Short mmCIF file of C-alpha atoms and ligand atoms in Angstrom, two decimals:
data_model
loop_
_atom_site.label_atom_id
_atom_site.label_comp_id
_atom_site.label_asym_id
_atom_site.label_seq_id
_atom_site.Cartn_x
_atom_site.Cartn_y
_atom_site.Cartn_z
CA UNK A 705 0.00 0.00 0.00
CA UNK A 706 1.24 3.47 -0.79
CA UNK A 707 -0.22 6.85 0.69
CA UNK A 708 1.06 10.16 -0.11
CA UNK A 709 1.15 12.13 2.90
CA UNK A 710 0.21 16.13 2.38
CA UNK A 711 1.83 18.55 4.94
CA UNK A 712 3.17 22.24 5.84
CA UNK A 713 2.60 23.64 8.58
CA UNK A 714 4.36 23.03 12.42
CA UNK A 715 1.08 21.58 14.00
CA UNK A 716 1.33 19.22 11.18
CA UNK A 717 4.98 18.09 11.39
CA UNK A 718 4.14 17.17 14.66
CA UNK A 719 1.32 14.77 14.09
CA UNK A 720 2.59 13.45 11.53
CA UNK A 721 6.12 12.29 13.16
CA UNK A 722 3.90 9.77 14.99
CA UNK A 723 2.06 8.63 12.52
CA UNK A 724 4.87 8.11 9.88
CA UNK A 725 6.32 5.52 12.81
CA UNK A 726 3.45 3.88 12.83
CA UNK A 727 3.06 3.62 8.92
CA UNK A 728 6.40 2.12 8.84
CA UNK A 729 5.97 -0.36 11.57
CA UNK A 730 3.08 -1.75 9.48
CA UNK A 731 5.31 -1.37 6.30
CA UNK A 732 2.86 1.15 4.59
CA UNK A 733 5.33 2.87 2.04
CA UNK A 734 4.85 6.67 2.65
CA UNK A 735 6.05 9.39 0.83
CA UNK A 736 5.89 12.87 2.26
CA UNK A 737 4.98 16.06 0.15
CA UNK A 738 6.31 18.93 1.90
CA UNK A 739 4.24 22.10 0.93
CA UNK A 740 6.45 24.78 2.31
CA UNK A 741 3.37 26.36 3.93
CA UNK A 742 6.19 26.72 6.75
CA UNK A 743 9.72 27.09 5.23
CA UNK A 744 12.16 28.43 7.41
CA UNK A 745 14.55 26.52 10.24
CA UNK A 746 12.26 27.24 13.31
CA UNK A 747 8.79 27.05 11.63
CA UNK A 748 9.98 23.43 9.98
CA UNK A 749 13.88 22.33 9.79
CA UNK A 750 13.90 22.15 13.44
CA UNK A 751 10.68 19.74 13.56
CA UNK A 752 12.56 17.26 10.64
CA UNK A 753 15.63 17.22 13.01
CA UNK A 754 14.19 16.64 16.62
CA UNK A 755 10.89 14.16 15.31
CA UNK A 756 11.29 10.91 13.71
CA UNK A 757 10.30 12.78 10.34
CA UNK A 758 11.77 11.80 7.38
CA UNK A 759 12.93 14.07 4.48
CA UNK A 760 10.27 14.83 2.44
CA UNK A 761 10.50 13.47 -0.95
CA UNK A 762 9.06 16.19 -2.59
CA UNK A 763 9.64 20.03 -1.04
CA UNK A 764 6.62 22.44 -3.19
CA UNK A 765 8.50 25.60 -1.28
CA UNK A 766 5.05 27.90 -1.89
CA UNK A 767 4.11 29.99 1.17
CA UNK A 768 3.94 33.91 1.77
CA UNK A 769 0.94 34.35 -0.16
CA UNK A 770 -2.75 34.71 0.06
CA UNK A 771 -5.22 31.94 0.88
CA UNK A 772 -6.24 31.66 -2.77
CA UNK A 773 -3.27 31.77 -4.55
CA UNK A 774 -1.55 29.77 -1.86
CA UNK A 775 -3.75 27.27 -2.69
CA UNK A 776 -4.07 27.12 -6.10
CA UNK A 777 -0.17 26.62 -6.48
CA UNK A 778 -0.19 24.01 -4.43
CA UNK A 779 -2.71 22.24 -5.91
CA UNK A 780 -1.12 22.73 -9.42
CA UNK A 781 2.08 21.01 -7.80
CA UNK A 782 0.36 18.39 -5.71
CA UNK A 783 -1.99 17.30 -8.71
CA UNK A 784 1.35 16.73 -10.84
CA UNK A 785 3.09 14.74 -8.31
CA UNK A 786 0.49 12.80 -7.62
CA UNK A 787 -0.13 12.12 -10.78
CA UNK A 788 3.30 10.56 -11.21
CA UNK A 789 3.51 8.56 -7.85
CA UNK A 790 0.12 7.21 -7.58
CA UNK A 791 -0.77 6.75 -4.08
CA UNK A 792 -3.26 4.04 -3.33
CA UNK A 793 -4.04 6.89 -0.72
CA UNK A 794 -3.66 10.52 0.36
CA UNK A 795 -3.28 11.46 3.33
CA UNK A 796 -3.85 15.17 5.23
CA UNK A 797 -3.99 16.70 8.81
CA UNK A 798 -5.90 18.97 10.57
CA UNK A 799 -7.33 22.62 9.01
CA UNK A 800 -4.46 24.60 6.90
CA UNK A 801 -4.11 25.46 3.41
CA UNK A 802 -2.45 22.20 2.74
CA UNK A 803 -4.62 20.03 4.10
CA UNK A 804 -7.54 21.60 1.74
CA UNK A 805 -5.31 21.90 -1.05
CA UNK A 806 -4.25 18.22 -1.34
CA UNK A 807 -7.53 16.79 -0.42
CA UNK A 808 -9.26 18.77 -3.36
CA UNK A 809 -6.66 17.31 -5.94
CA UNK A 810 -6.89 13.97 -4.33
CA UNK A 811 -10.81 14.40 -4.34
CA UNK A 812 -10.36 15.30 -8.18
CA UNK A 813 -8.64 12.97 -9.16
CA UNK A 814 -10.35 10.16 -7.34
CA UNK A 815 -7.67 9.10 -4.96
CA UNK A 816 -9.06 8.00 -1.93
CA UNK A 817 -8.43 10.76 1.69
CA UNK A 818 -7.65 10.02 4.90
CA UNK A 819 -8.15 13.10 7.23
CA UNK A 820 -6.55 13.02 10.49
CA UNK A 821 -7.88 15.40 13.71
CA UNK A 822 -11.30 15.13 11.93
CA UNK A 823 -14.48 16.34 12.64
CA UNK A 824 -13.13 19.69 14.68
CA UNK A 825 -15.60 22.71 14.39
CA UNK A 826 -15.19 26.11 15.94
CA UNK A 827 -18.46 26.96 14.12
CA UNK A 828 -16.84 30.52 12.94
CA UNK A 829 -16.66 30.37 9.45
CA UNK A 830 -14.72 33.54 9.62
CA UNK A 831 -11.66 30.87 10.57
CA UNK A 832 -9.89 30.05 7.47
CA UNK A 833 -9.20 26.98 9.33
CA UNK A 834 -12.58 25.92 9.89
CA UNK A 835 -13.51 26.24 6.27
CA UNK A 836 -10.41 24.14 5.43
CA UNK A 837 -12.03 21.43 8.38
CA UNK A 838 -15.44 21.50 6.80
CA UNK A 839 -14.43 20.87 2.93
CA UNK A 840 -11.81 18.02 3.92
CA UNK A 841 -14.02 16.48 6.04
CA UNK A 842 -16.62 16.30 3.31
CA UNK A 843 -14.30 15.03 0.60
CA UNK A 844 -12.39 12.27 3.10
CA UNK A 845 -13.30 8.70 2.94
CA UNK A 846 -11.19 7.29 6.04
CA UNK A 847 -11.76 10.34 9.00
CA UNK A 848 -9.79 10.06 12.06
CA UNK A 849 -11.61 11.71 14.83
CA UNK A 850 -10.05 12.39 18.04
CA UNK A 851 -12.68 12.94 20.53
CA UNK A 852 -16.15 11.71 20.75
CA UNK A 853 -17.42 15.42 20.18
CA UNK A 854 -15.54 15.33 16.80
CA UNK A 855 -17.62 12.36 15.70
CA UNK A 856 -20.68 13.61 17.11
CA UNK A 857 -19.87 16.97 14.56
CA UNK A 858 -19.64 14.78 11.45
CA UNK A 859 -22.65 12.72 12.51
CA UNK A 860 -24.77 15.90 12.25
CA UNK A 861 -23.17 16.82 8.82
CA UNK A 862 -24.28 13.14 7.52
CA UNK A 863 -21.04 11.86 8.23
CA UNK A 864 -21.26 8.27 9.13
CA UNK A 865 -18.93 6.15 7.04
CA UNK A 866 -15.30 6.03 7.18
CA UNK A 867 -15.41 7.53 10.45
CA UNK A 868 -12.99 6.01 13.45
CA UNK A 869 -13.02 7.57 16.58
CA UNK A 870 -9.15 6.57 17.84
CA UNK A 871 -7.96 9.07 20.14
CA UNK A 872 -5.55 11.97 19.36
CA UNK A 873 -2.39 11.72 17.47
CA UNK A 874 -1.05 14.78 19.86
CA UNK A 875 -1.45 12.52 22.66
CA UNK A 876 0.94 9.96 21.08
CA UNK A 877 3.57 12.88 20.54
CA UNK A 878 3.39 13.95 23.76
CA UNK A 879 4.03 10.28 25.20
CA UNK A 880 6.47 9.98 22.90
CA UNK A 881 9.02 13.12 23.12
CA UNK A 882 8.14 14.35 26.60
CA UNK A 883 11.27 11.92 28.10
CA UNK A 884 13.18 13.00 25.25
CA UNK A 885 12.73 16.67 25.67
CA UNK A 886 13.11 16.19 30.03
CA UNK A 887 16.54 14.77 29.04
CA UNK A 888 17.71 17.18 26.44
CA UNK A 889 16.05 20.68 26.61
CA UNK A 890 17.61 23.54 27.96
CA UNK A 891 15.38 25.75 27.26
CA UNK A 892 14.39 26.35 31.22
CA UNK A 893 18.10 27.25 31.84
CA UNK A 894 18.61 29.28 28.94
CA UNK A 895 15.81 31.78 29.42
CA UNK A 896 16.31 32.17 33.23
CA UNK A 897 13.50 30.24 34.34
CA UNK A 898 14.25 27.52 36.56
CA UNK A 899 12.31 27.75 39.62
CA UNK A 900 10.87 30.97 38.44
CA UNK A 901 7.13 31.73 37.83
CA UNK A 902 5.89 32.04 34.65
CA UNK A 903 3.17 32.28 31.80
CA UNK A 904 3.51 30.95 28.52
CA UNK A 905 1.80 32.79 25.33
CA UNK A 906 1.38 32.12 21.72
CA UNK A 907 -0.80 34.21 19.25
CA UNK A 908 -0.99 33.56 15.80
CA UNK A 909 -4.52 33.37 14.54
CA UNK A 910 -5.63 36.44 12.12
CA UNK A 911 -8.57 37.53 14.73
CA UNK A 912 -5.96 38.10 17.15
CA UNK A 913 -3.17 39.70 14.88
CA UNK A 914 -4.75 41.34 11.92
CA UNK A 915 -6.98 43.71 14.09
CA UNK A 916 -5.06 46.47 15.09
CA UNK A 917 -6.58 47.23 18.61
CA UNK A 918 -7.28 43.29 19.16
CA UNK A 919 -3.24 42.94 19.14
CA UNK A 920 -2.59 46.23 21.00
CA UNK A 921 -5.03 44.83 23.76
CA UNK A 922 -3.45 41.84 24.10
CA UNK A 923 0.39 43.03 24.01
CA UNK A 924 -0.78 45.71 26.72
CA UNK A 925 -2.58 43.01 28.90
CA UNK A 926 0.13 40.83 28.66
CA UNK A 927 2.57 43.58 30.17
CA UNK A 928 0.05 43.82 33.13
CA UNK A 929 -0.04 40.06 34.96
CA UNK A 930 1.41 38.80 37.93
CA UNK A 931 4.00 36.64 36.65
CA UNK A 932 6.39 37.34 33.47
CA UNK A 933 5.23 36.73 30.33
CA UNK A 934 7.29 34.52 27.93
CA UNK A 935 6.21 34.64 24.17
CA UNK A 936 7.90 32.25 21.43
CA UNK A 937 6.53 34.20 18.38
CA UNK A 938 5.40 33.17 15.71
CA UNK A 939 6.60 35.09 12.02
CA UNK A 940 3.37 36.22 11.08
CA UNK A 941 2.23 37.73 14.52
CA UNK A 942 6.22 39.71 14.59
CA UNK A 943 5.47 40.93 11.07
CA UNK A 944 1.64 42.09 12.65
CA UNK A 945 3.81 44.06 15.57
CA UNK A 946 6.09 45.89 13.54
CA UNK A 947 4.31 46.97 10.80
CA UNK A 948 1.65 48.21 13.57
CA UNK A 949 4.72 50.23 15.33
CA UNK A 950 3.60 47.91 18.95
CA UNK A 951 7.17 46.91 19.47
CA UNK A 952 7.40 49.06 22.63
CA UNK A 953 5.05 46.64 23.91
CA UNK A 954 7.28 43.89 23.20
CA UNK A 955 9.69 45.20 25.87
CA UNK A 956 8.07 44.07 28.91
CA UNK A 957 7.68 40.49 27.52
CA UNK A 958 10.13 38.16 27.03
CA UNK A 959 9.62 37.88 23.47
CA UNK A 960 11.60 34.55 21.56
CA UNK A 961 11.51 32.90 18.38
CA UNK A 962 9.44 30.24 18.08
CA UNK A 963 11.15 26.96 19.99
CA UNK A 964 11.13 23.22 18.94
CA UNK A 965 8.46 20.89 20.14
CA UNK A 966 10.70 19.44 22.52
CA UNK A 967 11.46 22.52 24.09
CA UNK A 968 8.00 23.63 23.82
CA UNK A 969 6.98 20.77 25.58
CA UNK A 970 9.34 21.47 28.98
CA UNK A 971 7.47 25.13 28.73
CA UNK A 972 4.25 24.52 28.72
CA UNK A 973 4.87 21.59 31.53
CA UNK A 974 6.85 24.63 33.70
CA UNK A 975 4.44 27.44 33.12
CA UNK A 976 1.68 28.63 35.56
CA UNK A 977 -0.37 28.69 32.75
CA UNK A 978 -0.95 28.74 29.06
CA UNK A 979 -2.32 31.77 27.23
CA UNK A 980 -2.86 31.19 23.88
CA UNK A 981 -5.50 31.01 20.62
CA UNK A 982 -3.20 28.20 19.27
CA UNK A 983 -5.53 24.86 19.06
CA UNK A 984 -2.74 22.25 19.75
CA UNK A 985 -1.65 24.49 22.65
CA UNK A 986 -5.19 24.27 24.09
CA UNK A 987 -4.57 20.45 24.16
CA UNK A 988 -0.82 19.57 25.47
CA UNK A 989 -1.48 22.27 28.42
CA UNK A 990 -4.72 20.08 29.39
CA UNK A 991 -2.52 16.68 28.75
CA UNK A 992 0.25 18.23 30.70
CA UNK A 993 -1.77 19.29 33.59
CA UNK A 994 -1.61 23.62 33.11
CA UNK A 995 -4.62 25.55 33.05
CA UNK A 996 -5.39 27.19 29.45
CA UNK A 997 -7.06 30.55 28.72
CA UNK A 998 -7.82 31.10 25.51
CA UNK A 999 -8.01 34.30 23.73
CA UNK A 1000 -10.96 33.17 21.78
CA UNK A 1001 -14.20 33.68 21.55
CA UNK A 1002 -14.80 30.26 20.90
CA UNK A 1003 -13.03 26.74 20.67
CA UNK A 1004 -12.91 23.83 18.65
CA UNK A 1005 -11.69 21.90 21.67
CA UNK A 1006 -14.76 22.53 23.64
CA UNK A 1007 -14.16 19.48 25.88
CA UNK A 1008 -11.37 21.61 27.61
CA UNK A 1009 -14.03 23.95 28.68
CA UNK A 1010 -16.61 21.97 29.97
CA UNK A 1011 -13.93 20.23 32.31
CA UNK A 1012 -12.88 23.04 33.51
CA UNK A 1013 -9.43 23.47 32.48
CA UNK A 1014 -9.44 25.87 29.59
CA UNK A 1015 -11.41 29.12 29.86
CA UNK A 1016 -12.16 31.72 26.88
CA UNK A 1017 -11.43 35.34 27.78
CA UNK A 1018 -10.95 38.28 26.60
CA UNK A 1019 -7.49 40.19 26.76
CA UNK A 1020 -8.79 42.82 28.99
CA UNK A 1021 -10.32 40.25 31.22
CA UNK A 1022 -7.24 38.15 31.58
CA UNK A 1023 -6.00 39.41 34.98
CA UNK A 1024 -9.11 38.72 37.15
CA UNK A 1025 -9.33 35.11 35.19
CA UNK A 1026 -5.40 34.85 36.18
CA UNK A 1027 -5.88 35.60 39.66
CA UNK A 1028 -9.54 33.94 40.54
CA UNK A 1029 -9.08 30.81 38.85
CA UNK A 1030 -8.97 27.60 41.02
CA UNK A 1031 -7.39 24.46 38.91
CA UNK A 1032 -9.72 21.52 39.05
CA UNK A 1033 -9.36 18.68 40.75
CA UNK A 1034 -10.49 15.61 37.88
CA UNK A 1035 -8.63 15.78 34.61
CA UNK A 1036 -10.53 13.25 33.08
CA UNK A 1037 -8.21 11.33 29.67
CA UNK A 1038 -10.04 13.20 26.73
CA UNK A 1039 -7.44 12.55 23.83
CA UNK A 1040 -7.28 8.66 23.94
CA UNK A 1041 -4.70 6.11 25.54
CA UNK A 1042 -1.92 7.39 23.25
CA UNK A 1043 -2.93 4.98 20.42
CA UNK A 1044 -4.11 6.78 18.14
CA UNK A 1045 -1.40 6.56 15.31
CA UNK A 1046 -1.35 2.44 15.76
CA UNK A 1047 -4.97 2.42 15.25
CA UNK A 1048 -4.67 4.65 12.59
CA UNK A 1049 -2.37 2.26 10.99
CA UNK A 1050 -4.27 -0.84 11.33
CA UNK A 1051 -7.35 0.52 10.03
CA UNK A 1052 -5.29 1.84 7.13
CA UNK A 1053 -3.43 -1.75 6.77
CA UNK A 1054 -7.65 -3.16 6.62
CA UNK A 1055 -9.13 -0.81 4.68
N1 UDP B 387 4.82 24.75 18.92
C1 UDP B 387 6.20 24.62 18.91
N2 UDP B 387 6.94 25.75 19.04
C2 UDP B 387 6.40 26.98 19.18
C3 UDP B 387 4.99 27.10 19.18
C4 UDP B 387 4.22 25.96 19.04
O1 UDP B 387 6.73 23.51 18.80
O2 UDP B 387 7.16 27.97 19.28
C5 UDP B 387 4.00 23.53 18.77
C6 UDP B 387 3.02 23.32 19.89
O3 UDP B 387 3.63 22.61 20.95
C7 UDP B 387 1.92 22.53 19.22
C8 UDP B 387 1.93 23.07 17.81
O4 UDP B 387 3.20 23.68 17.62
O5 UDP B 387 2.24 21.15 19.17
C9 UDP B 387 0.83 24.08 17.66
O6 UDP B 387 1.01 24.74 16.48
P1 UDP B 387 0.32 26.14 16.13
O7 UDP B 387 -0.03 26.84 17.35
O8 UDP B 387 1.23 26.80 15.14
O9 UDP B 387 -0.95 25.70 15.30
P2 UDP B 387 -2.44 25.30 15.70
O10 UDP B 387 -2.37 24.15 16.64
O11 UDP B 387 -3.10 26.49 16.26
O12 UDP B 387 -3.04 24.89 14.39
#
């Protein structure tokens, strides 16, 4: 069996590193088509070298444009590759521009999809991600859902066959790399912050960056908590600050590039808590046991909420949530036994 796997983005690197071990444990040939959604050495080289990734066989290097033409280049590339390697399968994660782009070729030119994290909904259709959800979702045959919630979404779409509720692939990478990174990172030592208090923030998505007073109401709020702020940025939410003139806000946060998973991973398990609108951050802070507050107005990973352990707020309310909130006592397993990309495998291996 052969499956062309579609990726680009970090979120995806990530999942996928598990899954490819899987794949080749049940000696399903695989062969990786690298976007270049995410191009440079901390959005993507660093992921290849840390995960058990390998090299993509084919590297599309399209990114740094908008959604549309984004996507239509990488579907003229994808549909020509796959075209040539004829995959028995293809396969995509999660919500980005790549996932939607190869599933449309693949749904053109009648290769079968597997969609992994499916069945997420936000129910924003101002997301570009939850547009990207909806569409692959519709056009997947084999759907991978990580929570029960996610099934119950594609139920009430008509959804019912193909679908496999096996747990989430982020739990496996967590199980996987968290010894690795408690052995290796130094990330704790090199910013200062062993045995020091701190908060942890990412913010990426365009409702957060691309509004002018959104980001300035953030960045200020930030500056105002109990506890330092550190902030592995991402590109796209740098670019936001500076051409917006905030950097002065940047100065009472300790602002760093983005950092691997593994060093990630030691972060979010130090921090008092995670502030974020990231949706894999929302996740590993409830697997590693840190409260989440999300600067969202609304969640795809809605079990987080209703547990207790992830709250939505707004920037200016994030001090009083800081300071009132009590951590729960139950953190019930919502993202599987770590199984996920196993499963995922053996269903592929009978399918
Ligand atoms: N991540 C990382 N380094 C960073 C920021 C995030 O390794 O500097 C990881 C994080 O641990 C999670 C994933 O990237 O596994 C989340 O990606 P992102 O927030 O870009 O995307 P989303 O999950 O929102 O789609």
């Amino acid at each position: 069996m052969k499956l062309a796997t579609i990726l680009g983005a970090r979120p995806q690197f990530i999942k996928a590193s598990v899954v490819s071990s899987a794949l080749k444990n049940a000696e399903i040939e695989e062969i990786l088509i690298h976007t270049g959604q995410h191009f440079d050495r901390v959005m993507s080289d660093v992921f290849f070298q840390d995960l058990d990734l390998p090299q993509p066989k084919y590297h599309l290097n399209i990114h740094s444009l908008n959604h549309g033409a984004m996507t239509g280049r990488m579907m003229e590339k994808i549909e020509e590759i796959l075209l040539q390697i004829k995959p028995d399968w293809v396969c995509v994660y999660g919500d980005t521009n790549s996932t939607i782009a190869g599933a449309l070729v693949a749904a053109k030119l009648q290769i079968p999809i597997v969609h992994i994290e499916a069945g997420l909904r936000s129910f924003n259709r101002e997301m570009p991600e939850e547009v990207n959800r909806v569409v692959t979702d519709h056009l997947s045959q084999l759907l991978f859902a990580p929570t029960p919630l996610a099934v119950q979404c594609l139920t009430k779409e008509g959804i019912l066959q193909g679908v496999h509720l096996v747990g989430d692939v982020m739990m496996d990478a967590i199980l996987t790399y968290l010894a690795k990174a408690q052995q290796t990172s130094q990330i704790l030592e090199k910013l200062d912050l062993v045995d020091q208090k701190f908060y942890l923030a990412t913010i990426h998505r365009p409702s957060n960056t691309d509004n002018r007073d959104r980001l300035q109401n953030i960045l200020e709020n930030l500056t105002q908590l109990k506890y330092p702020v550190v902030f592995p940025m991402h590109p796209r939410t740098l670019a936001k600050v500076q051409q917006q003139e905030m950097l002065p806000y940047l100065e009472a946060i300790q602002v760093i590039p983005p950092v691997s998973y593994l060093d990630m991973l030691i972060l979010e398990k130090n921090c008092q808590s995670v502030l974020t609108d990231s949706g894999g951050m929302q996740k590993e802070a409830y697997i590693l046991g840190r409260p989440c507050f999300t600067l969202r107005d609304e969640t795809e990973w809605q079990e987080t909420v209703e547990v207790g352990w992830n709250h939505l707020v707004k920037p200016e309310n994030l001090y009083q949530s800081l300071t009132h909130f009590t951590t729960p006592t139950h953190a019930p397993r919502l993202y599987g036994e770590g199984n996920a990309a196993t499963r995922i495998a053996d269903i592929l291996l009978a399918a």
